[in-house]
CSV table of C-alpha atoms and ligand atoms in Angstrom, one decimal:
chain,number,residue,atom,x,y,z
E,1,UNK,CA,37.3,107.3,124.0
E,2,UNK,CA,38.0,105.2,121.0
E,3,UNK,CA,35.4,102.6,120.1
E,4,UNK,CA,38.0,100.8,117.8
E,5,UNK,CA,41.7,101.0,117.8
E,6,UNK,CA,44.3,99.0,115.9
E,7,UNK,CA,48.0,99.2,116.8
E,8,UNK,CA,50.5,97.9,114.3
E,9,UNK,CA,48.2,95.2,113.1
E,10,UNK,CA,49.1,92.9,110.4
E,11,UNK,CA,47.8,89.6,108.9
E,12,UNK,CA,49.7,86.9,107.0
E,13,UNK,CA,48.5,83.8,105.5
E,14,UNK,CA,50.9,80.9,104.6
E,15,UNK,CA,50.3,79.5,101.3
E,16,UNK,CA,52.6,76.5,100.7
E,17,UNK,CA,56.0,78.3,100.8
E,18,UNK,CA,54.6,81.6,99.9
E,19,UNK,CA,53.4,84.2,102.5
E,20,UNK,CA,50.5,86.4,101.6
E,21,UNK,CA,50.5,89.6,103.5
E,22,UNK,CA,46.6,90.3,103.4
E,23,UNK,CA,46.9,93.2,105.7
E,24,UNK,CA,50.1,95.2,106.0
E,25,UNK,CA,51.0,97.1,109.3
E,26,UNK,CA,47.9,99.1,110.1
E,27,UNK,CA,47.1,101.8,112.6
E,28,UNK,CA,43.5,102.8,112.7
E,29,UNK,CA,40.9,104.1,115.1
E,30,UNK,CA,37.2,105.0,115.1
E,31,UNK,CA,35.2,107.0,117.7
E,32,UNK,CA,31.7,106.7,118.9
E,33,UNK,CA,29.3,108.0,116.3
E,34,UNK,CA,31.8,107.7,113.4
E,35,UNK,CA,30.6,106.0,110.2
E,36,UNK,CA,33.5,104.8,108.3
E,37,UNK,CA,33.5,103.5,104.6
E,38,UNK,CA,36.2,101.2,103.4
E,39,UNK,CA,36.5,100.9,99.6
E,40,UNK,CA,39.0,99.1,97.4
E,41,UNK,CA,39.3,96.3,94.9
E,42,UNK,CA,38.4,92.8,95.4
E,43,UNK,CA,41.2,90.9,97.2
E,44,UNK,CA,42.8,93.9,98.7
E,45,UNK,CA,42.2,93.0,102.3
E,46,UNK,CA,39.0,94.7,103.3
E,47,UNK,CA,37.3,91.5,104.7
E,48,UNK,CA,40.4,90.6,106.5
E,49,UNK,CA,40.6,93.9,108.2
E,50,UNK,CA,36.9,93.8,109.2
E,51,UNK,CA,37.0,90.2,110.7
E,52,UNK,CA,40.2,91.1,112.6
E,53,UNK,CA,38.3,94.0,114.2
E,54,UNK,CA,35.4,91.7,114.9
E,55,UNK,CA,37.7,89.1,116.5
E,56,UNK,CA,36.7,86.4,113.9
E,57,UNK,CA,40.4,86.1,113.4
E,58,UNK,CA,43.5,87.2,115.1
E,59,UNK,CA,46.2,89.4,113.8
E,60,UNK,CA,49.7,87.9,113.0
E,61,UNK,CA,51.2,90.9,114.8
E,62,UNK,CA,49.9,94.0,116.6
E,63,UNK,CA,46.8,94.4,118.7
E,64,UNK,CA,43.0,95.4,118.5
E,65,UNK,CA,41.4,97.4,121.2
E,66,UNK,CA,37.5,97.7,121.6
E,67,UNK,CA,36.3,100.5,124.0
E,68,UNK,CA,39.9,101.1,125.0
E,69,UNK,CA,40.2,97.5,126.3
E,70,UNK,CA,42.4,94.8,124.7
E,71,UNK,CA,40.4,92.5,122.6
E,72,UNK,CA,42.4,90.6,120.0
E,73,UNK,CA,44.8,89.4,122.7
E,74,UNK,CA,42.2,87.8,124.8
E,75,UNK,CA,41.7,84.0,125.1
E,76,UNK,CA,39.3,82.6,122.5
E,77,UNK,CA,36.4,82.2,125.1
E,78,UNK,CA,36.8,85.7,126.6
E,79,UNK,CA,37.1,87.1,123.1
E,80,UNK,CA,33.9,85.3,122.0
E,81,UNK,CA,32.1,86.8,125.1
E,82,UNK,CA,33.4,90.4,124.2
E,83,UNK,CA,32.5,89.9,120.5
E,84,UNK,CA,29.0,88.9,121.6
E,85,UNK,CA,28.5,91.9,123.7
E,86,UNK,CA,30.4,94.6,121.7
E,87,UNK,CA,30.1,93.6,118.0
E,88,UNK,CA,27.2,93.7,115.6
E,89,UNK,CA,27.8,92.0,112.2
E,90,UNK,CA,25.9,92.8,109.1
E,91,UNK,CA,26.9,90.8,106.1
E,92,UNK,CA,25.8,90.6,102.5
E,93,UNK,CA,22.3,89.3,101.8
E,94,UNK,CA,20.8,86.2,103.6
E,95,UNK,CA,22.8,85.9,106.8
E,96,UNK,CA,19.2,85.7,108.4
E,97,UNK,CA,18.1,82.2,109.5
E,98,UNK,CA,15.7,81.0,107.0
E,99,UNK,CA,13.3,79.2,109.5
E,100,UNK,CA,12.9,82.1,111.9
E,101,UNK,CA,10.7,85.2,111.6
E,102,UNK,CA,12.1,88.7,111.7
E,103,UNK,CA,11.2,88.9,115.3
E,104,UNK,CA,12.7,85.6,116.1
E,105,UNK,CA,16.0,86.4,114.6
E,106,UNK,CA,16.3,89.1,117.3
E,107,UNK,CA,15.0,86.9,120.1
E,108,UNK,CA,17.7,84.3,119.2
E,109,UNK,CA,20.2,86.4,121.3
E,110,UNK,CA,18.0,85.8,124.2
E,111,UNK,CA,17.6,82.1,123.5
E,112,UNK,CA,21.5,81.9,123.4
E,113,UNK,CA,22.0,83.9,126.7
E,114,UNK,CA,18.9,82.3,128.3
E,115,UNK,CA,17.4,85.8,129.1
E,116,UNK,CA,14.0,87.4,128.5
E,117,UNK,CA,13.6,89.1,125.2
E,118,UNK,CA,12.9,93.0,125.5
E,119,UNK,CA,9.7,93.1,123.4
E,120,UNK,CA,9.6,96.9,123.8
E,121,UNK,CA,13.0,97.3,122.4
E,122,UNK,CA,12.2,94.9,119.5
E,123,UNK,CA,9.1,96.9,118.6
E,124,UNK,CA,11.0,100.1,118.8
E,125,UNK,CA,13.9,98.9,116.5
E,126,UNK,CA,11.5,97.3,114.0
E,127,UNK,CA,9.5,100.6,113.9
E,128,UNK,CA,12.6,102.6,113.4
E,129,UNK,CA,13.7,100.5,110.6
E,130,UNK,CA,10.2,100.5,109.1
E,131,UNK,CA,9.7,96.8,109.3
E,132,UNK,CA,7.4,96.4,112.3
E,133,UNK,CA,4.6,94.9,110.1
E,134,UNK,CA,6.9,92.3,108.9
E,135,UNK,CA,7.9,91.0,112.4
E,136,UNK,CA,6.2,87.7,111.9
E,137,UNK,CA,7.3,87.1,108.4
E,138,UNK,CA,10.1,84.7,107.2
E,139,UNK,CA,13.2,85.9,105.2
E,140,UNK,CA,11.8,84.3,102.0
E,141,UNK,CA,8.8,86.6,102.2
E,142,UNK,CA,10.9,89.7,102.4
E,143,UNK,CA,12.5,91.8,99.7
E,144,UNK,CA,16.3,92.2,99.6
E,145,UNK,CA,16.0,95.7,101.3
E,146,UNK,CA,13.7,94.4,104.0
E,147,UNK,CA,16.0,91.6,104.8
E,148,UNK,CA,19.0,93.9,105.3
E,149,UNK,CA,16.9,96.1,107.5
E,150,UNK,CA,16.1,93.0,109.6
E,151,UNK,CA,19.8,92.3,109.7
E,152,UNK,CA,20.5,95.8,110.9
E,153,UNK,CA,17.9,95.3,113.5
E,154,UNK,CA,19.3,92.2,114.8
E,155,UNK,CA,22.7,93.6,114.9
E,156,UNK,CA,21.7,96.6,116.9
E,157,UNK,CA,19.3,94.7,119.4
E,158,UNK,CA,22.1,93.7,121.8
E,159,UNK,CA,23.5,97.1,121.7
E,160,UNK,CA,27.0,96.6,120.5
E,161,UNK,CA,29.4,99.5,120.6
E,162,UNK,CA,30.7,98.5,117.1
E,163,UNK,CA,28.8,97.6,113.9
E,164,UNK,CA,30.8,95.9,111.1
E,165,UNK,CA,29.1,95.7,107.7
E,166,UNK,CA,30.8,93.8,104.9
E,167,UNK,CA,29.1,95.0,101.6
E,168,UNK,CA,25.7,95.1,103.2
E,169,UNK,CA,24.0,96.5,100.2
E,170,UNK,CA,25.7,94.3,97.5
E,171,UNK,CA,22.4,92.6,96.7
E,172,UNK,CA,20.3,95.7,96.5
E,173,UNK,CA,19.6,98.2,93.8
E,174,UNK,CA,21.0,101.8,94.2
E,175,UNK,CA,17.8,103.2,95.7
E,176,UNK,CA,17.3,100.5,98.4
E,177,UNK,CA,21.2,100.7,99.0
E,178,UNK,CA,21.0,104.3,99.8
E,179,UNK,CA,18.0,103.8,101.9
E,180,UNK,CA,19.8,101.1,104.0
E,181,UNK,CA,23.0,103.1,104.3
E,182,UNK,CA,20.9,106.2,105.6
E,183,UNK,CA,19.5,104.0,108.2
E,184,UNK,CA,23.0,102.8,109.3
E,185,UNK,CA,24.2,106.4,109.4
E,186,UNK,CA,21.3,107.4,111.3
E,187,UNK,CA,21.7,104.6,114.0
E,188,UNK,CA,25.4,105.3,114.2
E,189,UNK,CA,24.8,108.9,115.1
E,190,UNK,CA,21.7,108.3,117.3
E,191,UNK,CA,23.1,105.4,119.4
E,192,UNK,CA,26.9,106.6,119.3
E,193,UNK,CA,28.1,103.4,117.6
E,194,UNK,CA,31.3,103.2,115.6
E,195,UNK,CA,30.3,101.7,112.2
E,196,UNK,CA,32.6,100.3,109.6
E,197,UNK,CA,31.2,99.5,106.3
E,198,UNK,CA,33.0,97.8,103.3
E,199,UNK,CA,31.4,98.9,100.0
E,200,UNK,CA,32.1,98.7,96.3
E,201,UNK,CA,29.6,101.6,95.7
E,202,UNK,CA,31.2,105.1,95.7
E,203,UNK,CA,27.9,107.0,96.0
E,204,UNK,CA,27.3,105.4,99.4
E,205,UNK,CA,30.5,107.1,100.8
E,206,UNK,CA,28.6,110.4,100.8
E,207,UNK,CA,26.7,109.2,104.0
E,208,UNK,CA,29.9,108.4,105.8
E,209,UNK,CA,32.2,110.6,108.1
E,210,UNK,CA,35.4,109.1,106.7
E,211,UNK,CA,36.5,107.1,103.7
E,212,UNK,CA,39.5,104.8,103.6
E,213,UNK,CA,40.8,103.1,100.5
E,214,UNK,CA,42.4,99.6,100.9
E,215,UNK,CA,44.9,98.5,98.2
E,216,UNK,CA,47.2,95.5,98.4
E,217,UNK,CA,46.8,95.3,102.2
E,218,UNK,CA,47.5,99.1,102.8
E,219,UNK,CA,44.8,101.2,104.3
E,220,UNK,CA,44.8,104.9,103.4
E,221,UNK,CA,42.5,107.6,104.5
E,222,UNK,CA,41.1,109.6,101.6
E,223,UNK,CA,40.5,113.4,102.1
E,224,UNK,CA,36.9,114.2,101.9
E,225,UNK,CA,34.8,116.4,99.5
E,226,UNK,CA,36.7,116.0,96.3
E,227,UNK,CA,33.5,117.2,94.6
S,1,ADP,N1,42.0,82.3,105.2
S,1,ADP,C1,42.9,82.7,104.1
S,1,ADP,N2,43.9,82.1,103.7
S,1,ADP,C2,44.7,82.4,102.7
S,1,ADP,N3,44.5,83.6,102.1
S,1,ADP,C3,43.6,84.3,102.5
S,1,ADP,C4,42.6,84.0,103.5
S,1,ADP,N4,41.7,85.1,103.7
S,1,ADP,C5,42.1,86.0,102.7
S,1,ADP,N5,43.3,85.6,102.0
S,1,ADP,C6,43.9,86.4,100.9
S,1,ADP,O1,44.1,87.7,101.5
S,1,ADP,C7,44.0,88.7,100.5
S,1,ADP,C8,42.8,89.7,101.0
S,1,ADP,O2,41.6,88.9,101.1
S,1,ADP,P1,40.2,89.7,101.7
S,1,ADP,O3,40.4,90.4,102.8
S,1,ADP,O4,39.1,88.6,101.5
S,1,ADP,O5,40.0,90.8,100.4
S,1,ADP,P2,38.7,91.7,100.1
S,1,ADP,O6,37.7,91.4,101.2
S,1,ADP,O7,39.1,93.0,99.8
S,1,ADP,O8,38.2,91.1,98.7
S,1,ADP,C9,43.5,87.9,99.2
S,1,ADP,O9,44.7,87.7,98.5
S,1,ADP,C10,43.0,86.6,99.8
S,1,ADP,O10,43.1,85.6,98.8
S,2,MG,MG1,35.6,90.8,101.0
């Protein structure tokens, strides 16, 4: 079983008469329980890679499979449905909604789906992430680390099979960053997610199962334990 699979995926952008190849032909896969780090310089194609996996944009060529099923080739409406069910996004700081409490950030999924919220699951998740006592607080009352934990809780709440995190610790100091990444690693294993985290911070890759380097749109796996 593969949680994520990319087959010969590339992405080009037209810029006037020039074509930018943001992602060159890429084959990639990740299994349930695998925590993958992507590092690489700014502009190398990391976010393009992540948003293509998440179905926020489509590849120019090639195909993305989620849970062994075609994903990128689906029609927009079907793709949005699958994305909602299977993908959890965690972005850099402040993708929380300012006028909702921590708990309401999670319950929003139910509002959209017109379903009842699972209060037990919410309490359990907030407890696991150590923010239960912050359930009724607004984002402005939280520290950076607490906000990212809330964002992780929200991403996990609808039980996606894939977690995509684009520099989730960019706004945190090293200690908080490590804390957040440890939680991500734990949840990835515990709940058999496939998690892909883009990061600038080399130290965080210690908590990942595999590390890939993106350079000029080319993704290469790095051999582990160079220490
Ligand atoms: N929507 C877009 N239109 C045109 N060029 C883009 C677009 N998105 C990304 N690019 C270009 O693709 C390359 C990779 O970008 P990106 O994936 O954001 O890199 P990273 O996340 O590693 O910083 C860059 O040269 C960027 O300018
Ligand atoms: Mg980026």
